[in-house]
XYZ file of C-alpha atoms in Angstrom:
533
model
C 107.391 167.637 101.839
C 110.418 168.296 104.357
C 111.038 165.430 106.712
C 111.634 168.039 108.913
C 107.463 168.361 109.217
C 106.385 164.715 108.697
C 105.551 163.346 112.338
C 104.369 167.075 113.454
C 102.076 167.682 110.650
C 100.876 163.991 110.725
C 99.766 164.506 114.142
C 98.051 167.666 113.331
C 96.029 167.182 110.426
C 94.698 164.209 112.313
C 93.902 166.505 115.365
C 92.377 168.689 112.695
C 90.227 166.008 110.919
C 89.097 164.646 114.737
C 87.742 168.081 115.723
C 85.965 168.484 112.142
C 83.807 165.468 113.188
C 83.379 166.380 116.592
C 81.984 168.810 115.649
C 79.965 167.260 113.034
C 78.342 164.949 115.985
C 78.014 168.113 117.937
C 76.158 169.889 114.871
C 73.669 166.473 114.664
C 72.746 166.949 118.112
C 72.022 171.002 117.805
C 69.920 170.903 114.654
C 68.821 174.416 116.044
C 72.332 175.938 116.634
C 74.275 175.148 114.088
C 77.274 176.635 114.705
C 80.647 177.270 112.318
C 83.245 174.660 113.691
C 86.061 176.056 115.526
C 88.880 174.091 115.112
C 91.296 176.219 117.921
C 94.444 176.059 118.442
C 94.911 172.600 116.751
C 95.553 173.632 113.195
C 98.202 176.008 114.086
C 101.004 174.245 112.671
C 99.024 172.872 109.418
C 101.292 174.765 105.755
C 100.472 177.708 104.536
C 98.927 175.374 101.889
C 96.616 173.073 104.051
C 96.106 176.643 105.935
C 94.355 178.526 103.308
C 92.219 175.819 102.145
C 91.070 175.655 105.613
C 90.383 179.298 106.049
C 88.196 178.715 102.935
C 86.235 175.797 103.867
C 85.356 178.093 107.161
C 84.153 181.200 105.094
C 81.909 178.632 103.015
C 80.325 177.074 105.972
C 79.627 180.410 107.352
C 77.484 180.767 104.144
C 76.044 177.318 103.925
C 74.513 178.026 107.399
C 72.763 180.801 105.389
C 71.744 179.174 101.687
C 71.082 175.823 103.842
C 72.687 173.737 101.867
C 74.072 170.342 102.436
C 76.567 170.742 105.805
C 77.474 167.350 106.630
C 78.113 166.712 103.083
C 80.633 168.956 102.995
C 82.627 168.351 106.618
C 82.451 164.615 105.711
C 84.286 165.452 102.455
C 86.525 167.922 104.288
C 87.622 164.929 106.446
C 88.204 162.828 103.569
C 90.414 165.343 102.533
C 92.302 165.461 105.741
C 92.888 161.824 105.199
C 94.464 161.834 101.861
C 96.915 164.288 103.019
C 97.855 162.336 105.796
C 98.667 159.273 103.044
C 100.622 161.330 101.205
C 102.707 162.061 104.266
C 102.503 158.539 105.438
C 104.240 157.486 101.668
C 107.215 160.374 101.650
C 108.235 159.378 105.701
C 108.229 155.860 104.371
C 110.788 156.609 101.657
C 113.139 157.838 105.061
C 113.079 154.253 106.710
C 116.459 153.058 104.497
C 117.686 156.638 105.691
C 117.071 156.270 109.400
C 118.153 152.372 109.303
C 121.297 153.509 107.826
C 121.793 156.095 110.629
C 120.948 153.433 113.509
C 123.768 151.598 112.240
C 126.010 154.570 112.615
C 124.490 154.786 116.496
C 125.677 151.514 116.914
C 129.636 152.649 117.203
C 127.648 155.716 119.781
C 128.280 157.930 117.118
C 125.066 160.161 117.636
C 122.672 160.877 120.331
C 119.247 158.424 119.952
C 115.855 158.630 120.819
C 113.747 155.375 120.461
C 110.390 155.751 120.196
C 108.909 152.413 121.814
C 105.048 152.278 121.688
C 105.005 148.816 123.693
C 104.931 151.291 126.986
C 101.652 153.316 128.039
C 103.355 155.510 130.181
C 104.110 158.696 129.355
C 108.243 159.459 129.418
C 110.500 162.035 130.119
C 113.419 162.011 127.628
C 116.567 163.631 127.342
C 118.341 164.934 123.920
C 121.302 166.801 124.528
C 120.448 167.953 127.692
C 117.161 169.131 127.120
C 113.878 167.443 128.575
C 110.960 166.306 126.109
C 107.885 164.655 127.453
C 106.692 162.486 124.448
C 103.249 161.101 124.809
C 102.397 157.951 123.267
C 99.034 156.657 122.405
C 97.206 154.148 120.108
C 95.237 154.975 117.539
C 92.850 152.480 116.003
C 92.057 153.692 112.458
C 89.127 152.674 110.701
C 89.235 149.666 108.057
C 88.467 151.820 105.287
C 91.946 154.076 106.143
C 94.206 151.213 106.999
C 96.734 151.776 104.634
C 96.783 155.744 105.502
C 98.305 154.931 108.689
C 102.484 155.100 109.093
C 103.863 152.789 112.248
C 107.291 151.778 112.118
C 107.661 150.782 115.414
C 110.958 151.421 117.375
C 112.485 154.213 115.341
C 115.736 156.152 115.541
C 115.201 160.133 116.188
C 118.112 162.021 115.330
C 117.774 165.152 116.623
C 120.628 168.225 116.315
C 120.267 169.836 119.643
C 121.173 173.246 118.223
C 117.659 173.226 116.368
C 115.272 171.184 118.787
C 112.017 172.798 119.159
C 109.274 171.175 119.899
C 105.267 172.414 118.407
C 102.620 173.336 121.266
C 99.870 171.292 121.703
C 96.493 171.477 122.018
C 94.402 170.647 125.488
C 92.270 167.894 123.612
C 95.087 165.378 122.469
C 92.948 162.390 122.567
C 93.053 160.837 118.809
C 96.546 161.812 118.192
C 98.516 158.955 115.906
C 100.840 157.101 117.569
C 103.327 159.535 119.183
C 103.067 163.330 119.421
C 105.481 165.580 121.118
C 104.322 168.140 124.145
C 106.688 170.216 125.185
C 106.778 172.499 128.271
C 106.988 176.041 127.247
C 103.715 178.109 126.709
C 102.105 178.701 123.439
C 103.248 181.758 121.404
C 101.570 185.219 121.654
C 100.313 184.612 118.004
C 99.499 180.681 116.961
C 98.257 181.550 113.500
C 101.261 182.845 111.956
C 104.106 182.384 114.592
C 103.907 178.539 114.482
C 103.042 177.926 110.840
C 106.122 179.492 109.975
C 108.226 178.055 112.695
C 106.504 174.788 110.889
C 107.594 176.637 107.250
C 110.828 176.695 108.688
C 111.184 173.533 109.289
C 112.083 173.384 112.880
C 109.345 171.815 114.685
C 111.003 168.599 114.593
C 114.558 169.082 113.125
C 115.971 165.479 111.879
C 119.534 166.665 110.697
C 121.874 163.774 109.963
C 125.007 165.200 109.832
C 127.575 162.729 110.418
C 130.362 165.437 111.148
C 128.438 166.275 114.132
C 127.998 163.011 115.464
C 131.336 162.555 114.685
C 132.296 165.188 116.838
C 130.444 164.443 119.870
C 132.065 161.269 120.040
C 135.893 162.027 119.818
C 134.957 164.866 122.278
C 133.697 162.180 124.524
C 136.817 160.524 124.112
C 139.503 163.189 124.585
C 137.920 164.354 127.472
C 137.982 160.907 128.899
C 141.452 160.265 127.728
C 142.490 163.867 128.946
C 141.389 162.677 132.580
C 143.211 159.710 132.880
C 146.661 161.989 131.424
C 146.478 164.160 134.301
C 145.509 161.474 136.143
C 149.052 160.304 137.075
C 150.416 163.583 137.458
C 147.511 164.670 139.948
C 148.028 161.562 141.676
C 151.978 162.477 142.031
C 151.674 165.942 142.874
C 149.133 165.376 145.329
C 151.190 162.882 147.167
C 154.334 165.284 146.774
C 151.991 167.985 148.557
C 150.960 165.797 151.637
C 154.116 164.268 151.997
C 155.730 167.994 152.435
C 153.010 169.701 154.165
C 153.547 166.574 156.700
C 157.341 167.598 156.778
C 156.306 171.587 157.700
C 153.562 170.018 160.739
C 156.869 168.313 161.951
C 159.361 170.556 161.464
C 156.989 174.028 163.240
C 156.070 171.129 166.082
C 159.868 170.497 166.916
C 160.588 173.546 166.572
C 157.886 174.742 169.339
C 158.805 172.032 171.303
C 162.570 172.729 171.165
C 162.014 176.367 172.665
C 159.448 174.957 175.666
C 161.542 172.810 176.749
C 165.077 174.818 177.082
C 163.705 177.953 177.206
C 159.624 179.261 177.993
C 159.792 176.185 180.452
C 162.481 178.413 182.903
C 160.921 181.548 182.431
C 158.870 181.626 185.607
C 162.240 180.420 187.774
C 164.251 182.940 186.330
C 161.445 185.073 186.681
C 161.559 183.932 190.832
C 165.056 184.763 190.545
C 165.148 188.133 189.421
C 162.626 189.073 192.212
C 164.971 188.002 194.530
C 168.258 190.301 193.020
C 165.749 193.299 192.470
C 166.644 194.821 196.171
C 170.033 193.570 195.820
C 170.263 195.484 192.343
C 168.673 198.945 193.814
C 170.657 198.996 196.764
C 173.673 199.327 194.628
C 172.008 202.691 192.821
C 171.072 203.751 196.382
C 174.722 203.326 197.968
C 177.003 206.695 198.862
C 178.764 207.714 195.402
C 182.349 206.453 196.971
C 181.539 202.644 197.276
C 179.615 202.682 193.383
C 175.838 204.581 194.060
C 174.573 206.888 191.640
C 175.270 210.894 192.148
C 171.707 212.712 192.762
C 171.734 214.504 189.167
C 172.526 210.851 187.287
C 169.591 209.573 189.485
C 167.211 212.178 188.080
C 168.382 211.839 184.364
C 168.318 208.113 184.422
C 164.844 208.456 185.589
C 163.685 211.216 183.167
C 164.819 208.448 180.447
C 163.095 205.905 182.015
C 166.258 204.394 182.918
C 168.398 204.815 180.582
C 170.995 207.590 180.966
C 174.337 207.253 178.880
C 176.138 204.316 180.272
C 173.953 203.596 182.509
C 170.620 201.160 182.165
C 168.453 200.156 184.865
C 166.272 198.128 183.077
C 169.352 195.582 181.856
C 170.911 195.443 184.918
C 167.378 194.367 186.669
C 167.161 191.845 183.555
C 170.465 190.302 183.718
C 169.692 188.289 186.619
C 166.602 186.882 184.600
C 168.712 185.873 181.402
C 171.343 184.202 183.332
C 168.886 181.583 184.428
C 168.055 181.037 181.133
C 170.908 181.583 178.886
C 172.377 178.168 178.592
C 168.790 176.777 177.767
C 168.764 179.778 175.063
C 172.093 178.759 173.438
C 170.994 175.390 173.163
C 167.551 175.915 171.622
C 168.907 178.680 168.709
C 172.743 177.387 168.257
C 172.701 173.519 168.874
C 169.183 171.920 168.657
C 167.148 174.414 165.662
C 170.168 174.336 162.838
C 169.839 170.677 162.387
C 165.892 170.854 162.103
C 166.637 173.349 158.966
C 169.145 170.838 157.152
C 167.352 167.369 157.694
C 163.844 169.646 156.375
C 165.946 170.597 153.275
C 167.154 166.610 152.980
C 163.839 165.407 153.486
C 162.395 167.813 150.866
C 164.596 167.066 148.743
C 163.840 163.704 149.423
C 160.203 163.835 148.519
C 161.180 165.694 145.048
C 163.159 162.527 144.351
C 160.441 160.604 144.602
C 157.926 162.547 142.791
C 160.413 162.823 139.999
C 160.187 159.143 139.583
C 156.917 158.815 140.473
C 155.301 161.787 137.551
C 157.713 159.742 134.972
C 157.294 156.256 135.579
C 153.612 156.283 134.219
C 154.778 157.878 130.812
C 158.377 156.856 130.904
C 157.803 155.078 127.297
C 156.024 158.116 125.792
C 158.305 160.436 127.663
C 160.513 161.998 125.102
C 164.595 162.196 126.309
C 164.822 165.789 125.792
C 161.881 166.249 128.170
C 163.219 163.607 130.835
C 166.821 165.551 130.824
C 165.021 168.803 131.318
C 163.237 167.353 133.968
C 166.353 166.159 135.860
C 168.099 169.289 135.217
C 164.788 170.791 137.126
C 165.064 168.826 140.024
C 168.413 169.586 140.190
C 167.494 173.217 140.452
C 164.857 173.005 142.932
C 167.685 171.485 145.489
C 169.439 174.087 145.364
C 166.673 176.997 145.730
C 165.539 174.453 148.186
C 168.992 175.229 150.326
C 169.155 178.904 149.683
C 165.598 179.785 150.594
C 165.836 178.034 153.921
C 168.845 180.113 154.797
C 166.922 183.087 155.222
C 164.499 181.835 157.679
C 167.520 180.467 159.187
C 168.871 183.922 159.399
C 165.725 185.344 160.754
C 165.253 183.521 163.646
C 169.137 183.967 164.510
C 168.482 187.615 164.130
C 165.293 187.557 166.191
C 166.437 185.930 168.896
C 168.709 188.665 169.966
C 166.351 190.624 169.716
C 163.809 188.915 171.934
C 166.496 188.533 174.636
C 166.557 192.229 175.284
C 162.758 192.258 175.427
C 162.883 191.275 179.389
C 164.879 194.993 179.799
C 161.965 196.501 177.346
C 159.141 195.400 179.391
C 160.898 196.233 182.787
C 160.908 199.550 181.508
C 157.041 199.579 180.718
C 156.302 198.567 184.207
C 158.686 200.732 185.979
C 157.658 204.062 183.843
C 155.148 205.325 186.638
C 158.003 204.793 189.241
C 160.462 206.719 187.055
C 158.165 209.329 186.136
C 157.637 209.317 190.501
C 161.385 210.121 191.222
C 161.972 212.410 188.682
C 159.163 214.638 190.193
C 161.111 214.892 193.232
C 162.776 218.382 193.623
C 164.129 220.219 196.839
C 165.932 219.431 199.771
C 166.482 215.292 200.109
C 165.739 214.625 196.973
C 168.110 212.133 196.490
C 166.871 210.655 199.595
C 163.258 210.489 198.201
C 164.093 208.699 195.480
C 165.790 205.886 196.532
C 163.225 205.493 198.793
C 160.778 205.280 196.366
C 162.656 202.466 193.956
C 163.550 200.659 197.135
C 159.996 200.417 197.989
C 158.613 199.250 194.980
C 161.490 196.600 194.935
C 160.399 195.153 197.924
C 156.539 195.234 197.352
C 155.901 194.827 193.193
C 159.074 193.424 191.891
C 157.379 189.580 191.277
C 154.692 192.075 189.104
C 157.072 193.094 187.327
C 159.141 190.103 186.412
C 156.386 187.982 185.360
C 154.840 190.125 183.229
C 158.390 190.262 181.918
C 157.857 186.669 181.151
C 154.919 185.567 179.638
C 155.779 188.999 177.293
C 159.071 186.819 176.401
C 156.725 183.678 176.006
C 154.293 185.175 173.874
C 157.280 186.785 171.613
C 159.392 183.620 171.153
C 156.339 181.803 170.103
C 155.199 184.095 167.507
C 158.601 183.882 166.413
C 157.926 180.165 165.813
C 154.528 180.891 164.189
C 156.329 183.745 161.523
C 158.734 181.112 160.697
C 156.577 178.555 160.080
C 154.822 180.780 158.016
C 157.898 181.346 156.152
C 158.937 177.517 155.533
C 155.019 177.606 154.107
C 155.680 180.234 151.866
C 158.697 178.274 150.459
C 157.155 174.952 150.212
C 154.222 176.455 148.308
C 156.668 178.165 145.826
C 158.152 174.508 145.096
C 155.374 173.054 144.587
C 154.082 175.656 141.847
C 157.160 175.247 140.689
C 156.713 171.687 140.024
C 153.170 171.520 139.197
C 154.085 174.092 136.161
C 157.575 172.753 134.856
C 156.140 168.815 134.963
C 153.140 169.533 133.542
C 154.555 171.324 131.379
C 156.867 168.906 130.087
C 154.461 165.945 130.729
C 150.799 166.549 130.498
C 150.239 169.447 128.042
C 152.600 167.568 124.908
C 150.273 164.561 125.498
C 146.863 166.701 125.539
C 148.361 168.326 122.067
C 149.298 164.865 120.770
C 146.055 163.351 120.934
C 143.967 166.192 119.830
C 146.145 165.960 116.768
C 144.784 162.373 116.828
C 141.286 163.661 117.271
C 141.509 165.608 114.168
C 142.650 162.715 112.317
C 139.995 160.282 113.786
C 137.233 163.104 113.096
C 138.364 163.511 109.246
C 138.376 159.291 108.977
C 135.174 158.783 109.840
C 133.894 161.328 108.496
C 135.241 160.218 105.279
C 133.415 157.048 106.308
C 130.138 157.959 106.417
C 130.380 160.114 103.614
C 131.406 157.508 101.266
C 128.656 154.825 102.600
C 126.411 157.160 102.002
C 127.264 158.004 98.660
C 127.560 154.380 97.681
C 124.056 153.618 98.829
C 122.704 157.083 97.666
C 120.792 157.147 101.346
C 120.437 160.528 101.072
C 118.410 161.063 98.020
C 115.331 158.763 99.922
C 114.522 162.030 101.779
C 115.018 164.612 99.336
């Protein structure tokens, strides 16, 4: 018989011969309804052989029930019967104990998975093989004296089980006499019991005990390399990670100076220069409004300036009402964009290059005697390389913010112009006679009564623009710092981690085929595996 069937159909045709004289008492009791035995679901796992000499037994004791012949006679014998097969088993999964010792050895050096069966406990457990859950009941059988010798305990036992072919034989509801141990497990019981499980029991995989040793081989150096794999990108995550904070610090510090630079010499005098051009606006309009001999405007230029919203050739209200406003903060300006922000950009370039110093050292140092030379001068090649990107890439935002800042000083004049199109639009619409007259009355008046309006809306619009302008180039000095740092992550584990991870799974192939070599020639030697087979 299979080993693969010796606990399983142990437990069974026990089951079976329990029912046969349950039934037997329940026949003595009903001497007027005596009924053909139904053994259930219990036998469904019995061989094809024990099956069919079953099935016969049945048809005959439909018939004794007829001829009245001897019934109990024959269940008793039927029993008896049950019995011998279960010796027979007991003797071949005796011949497997040198087998399995052989194989606990082997678990020793955690070369396999283990389950020990342990019938000092009379609670039932919930075990784990491979990551799937088997309830294994446990109970105590007390055989008779005459059947002593029938019965197979060997105590705490090795189960080797190959995950890949665990499956596990339904039970039956009444599992009170089962032997020793008996597996339950927690899926339903197939559509058809008869045939499905006597052939999964043909099959041999109610309870599969494969012993390869190349598979427990395997699971250990797996175990291993993915242990060892860890701790090699261990140092490297541990470097890289500090690299990241230590730069990502660097961007909070450089974006917060350079906020802070532009508050303080240049948002913080927006609302006095802001005071200031209210003041000049009269001043400014009465110079359109003068006669055209001491400077004022001719009536036709007036109209076209204002058709353009105030802009008319060479002439542009809106910059000449801004000027005032810029000259209050112009030195402040040129400080902020030409003195104080150029440093910022070279000590951030120093201290990232800084920080890619010590990251160098640091993703080496760890692996410095493993480290091949050819990989350590690439690697200080690379660094070498990433300074100088490092320079080149902060010259554009550099560039940018130079470029922008012109630009954002002639927003004042654009948002004058947004708040003075209604008035425009008013004295262009002036036609007939003294309508030159009308519309210097009409810029003059709104001079006097809405020019603070106008200027400070013109600068919390220059506020909001110059800090956005911080916020885009912060974004920017992001952008570069997370290029380096794919940059490095990539090259150094390159050059570090991934020749490691290839060197020792060329030692895991070489550890798998030793000890698999090992085992095989043990077993050999002993000639283990002929005890099963």
């Amino acid at each position: 018989m299979h080993p693969d069937t010796d606990i399983s159909l142990l437990a069974q045709l026990h089951f079976v011969a329990e029912q046969t004289a349950r039934h037997l008492r329940i026949w003595k009791g009903q001497e007027n309804e005596r009924a053909c035995p139904d053994f259930g679901d219990g036998w469904a796992g019995v061989t094809p052989m024990l099956r069919g000499m079953y099935t016969q037994r049945v048809e005959y004791l439909g018939s004794l029930e007829v001829h009245g012949e001897d019934y109990e006679g024959f269940v008793k014998g039927l029993y008896e019967q049950c019995y011998a097969g279960m010796d027979q088993l007991a003797v071949e999964m005796t011949s497997c104990i040198g087998f399995a010792d052989f194989k606990a050895q082997v678990n020793r050096f955690g070369l396999t998975d283990t389950i020990v069966l342990d019938a000092s406990s009379d609670d039932d457990d919930l075990l784990y093989v491979s990551g799937r859950s088997v309830q294994v009941k446990k109970e105590k059988v007390e055989p008779s004296s005459d059947n002593d010798d029938l019965f197979f305990s060997p105590g705490p036992s090795a189960v080797f089980l190959k995950a890949e072919k665990l499956e596990i034989q339904q039970g039956t509801e009444d599992m009170s006499s089962i032997p020793e141990y008996s597996v339950v497990p927690k899926t339903e019981m197939l559509d058809d019991p008869f045939y499905e499980e006597a052939e999964l029991v043909e099959e041999g995989l109610a309870m599969d005990y494969d012993l390869q040793p190349a598979l427990s081989v395997d699971v250990f150096v797996d175990i291993v390399s993915d242990i060892k794999r860890l701790e090699i990108e261990a140092d490297f995550k541990i470097a890289i990670g500090k690299l990241e904070k230590e730069i990502q610090e660097l961007e909070k510090g450089f974006n917060s100076d350079l906020e802070k630079i532009i508050r303080e010499n240049v948002i913080n005098s927006l609302d006095r220069a802001a005071h200031w051009a209210n003041l000049q606006y009269p001043q400014t309009v009465s110079r359109w409004n003068a006669p055209v001999k001491e400077g004022g405007l001719h009536w036709q230029t007036y109209r076209a300036t204002c058709r353009r919203n105030g802009v008319f050739r060479d002439k542009n209200m809106n910059k000449e009402l801004a000027e005032p406003m810029l000259d209050k903060i112009v030195v402040g300006w040129q400080r902020a964009f030409e003195i104080l922000i150029p440093p910022r950009f070279q000590e951030l370039g120093k201290s990232m290059d800084k920080y890619l110093h010590l990251f160098h050292k640091d993703a080496i140092d760890p692996q410095k005697e493993i480290v091949a030379d050819e990989a350590k001068m690439m690697l200080d090649g690379t660094v070498r390389a990433y300074q100088e990107s490092i320079r080149q890439m902060l010259e554009q935002p550099q560039s940018y913010l130079k470029s922008q800042q012109k630009e954002n000083s002639r927003m004042i004049s654009d948002v004058i112009a947004i708040n003075l199109y209604r008035v425009y639009q008013e004295c262009a619409a002036q036609t007939g006679q003294g309508t030159l007259a009308k519309m210097r009355d009409i810029m003059q008046h709104h001079a006097e009564v809405n020019g603070s309006n106008v200027f400070h809306r013109s600068a919390r619009g220059l506020e909001k623009q110059l800090l956005g302008l911080v916020k885009e180039t912060g974004n920017k000095i992001a952008d570069i710092i997370g290029t380096i740092l794919g940059w490095a992550s990539r090259d150094y584990r390159s050059a570090l981690v991934e020749p490691q991870i290839r060197r020792f799974s060329e030692q895991q192939v070489r550890m798998r085929q030793e000890m698999n070599e090992v085992i095989k020639t043990t077993e050999a030697e002993l000639q283990l595996a002929q005890l099963c087979y």
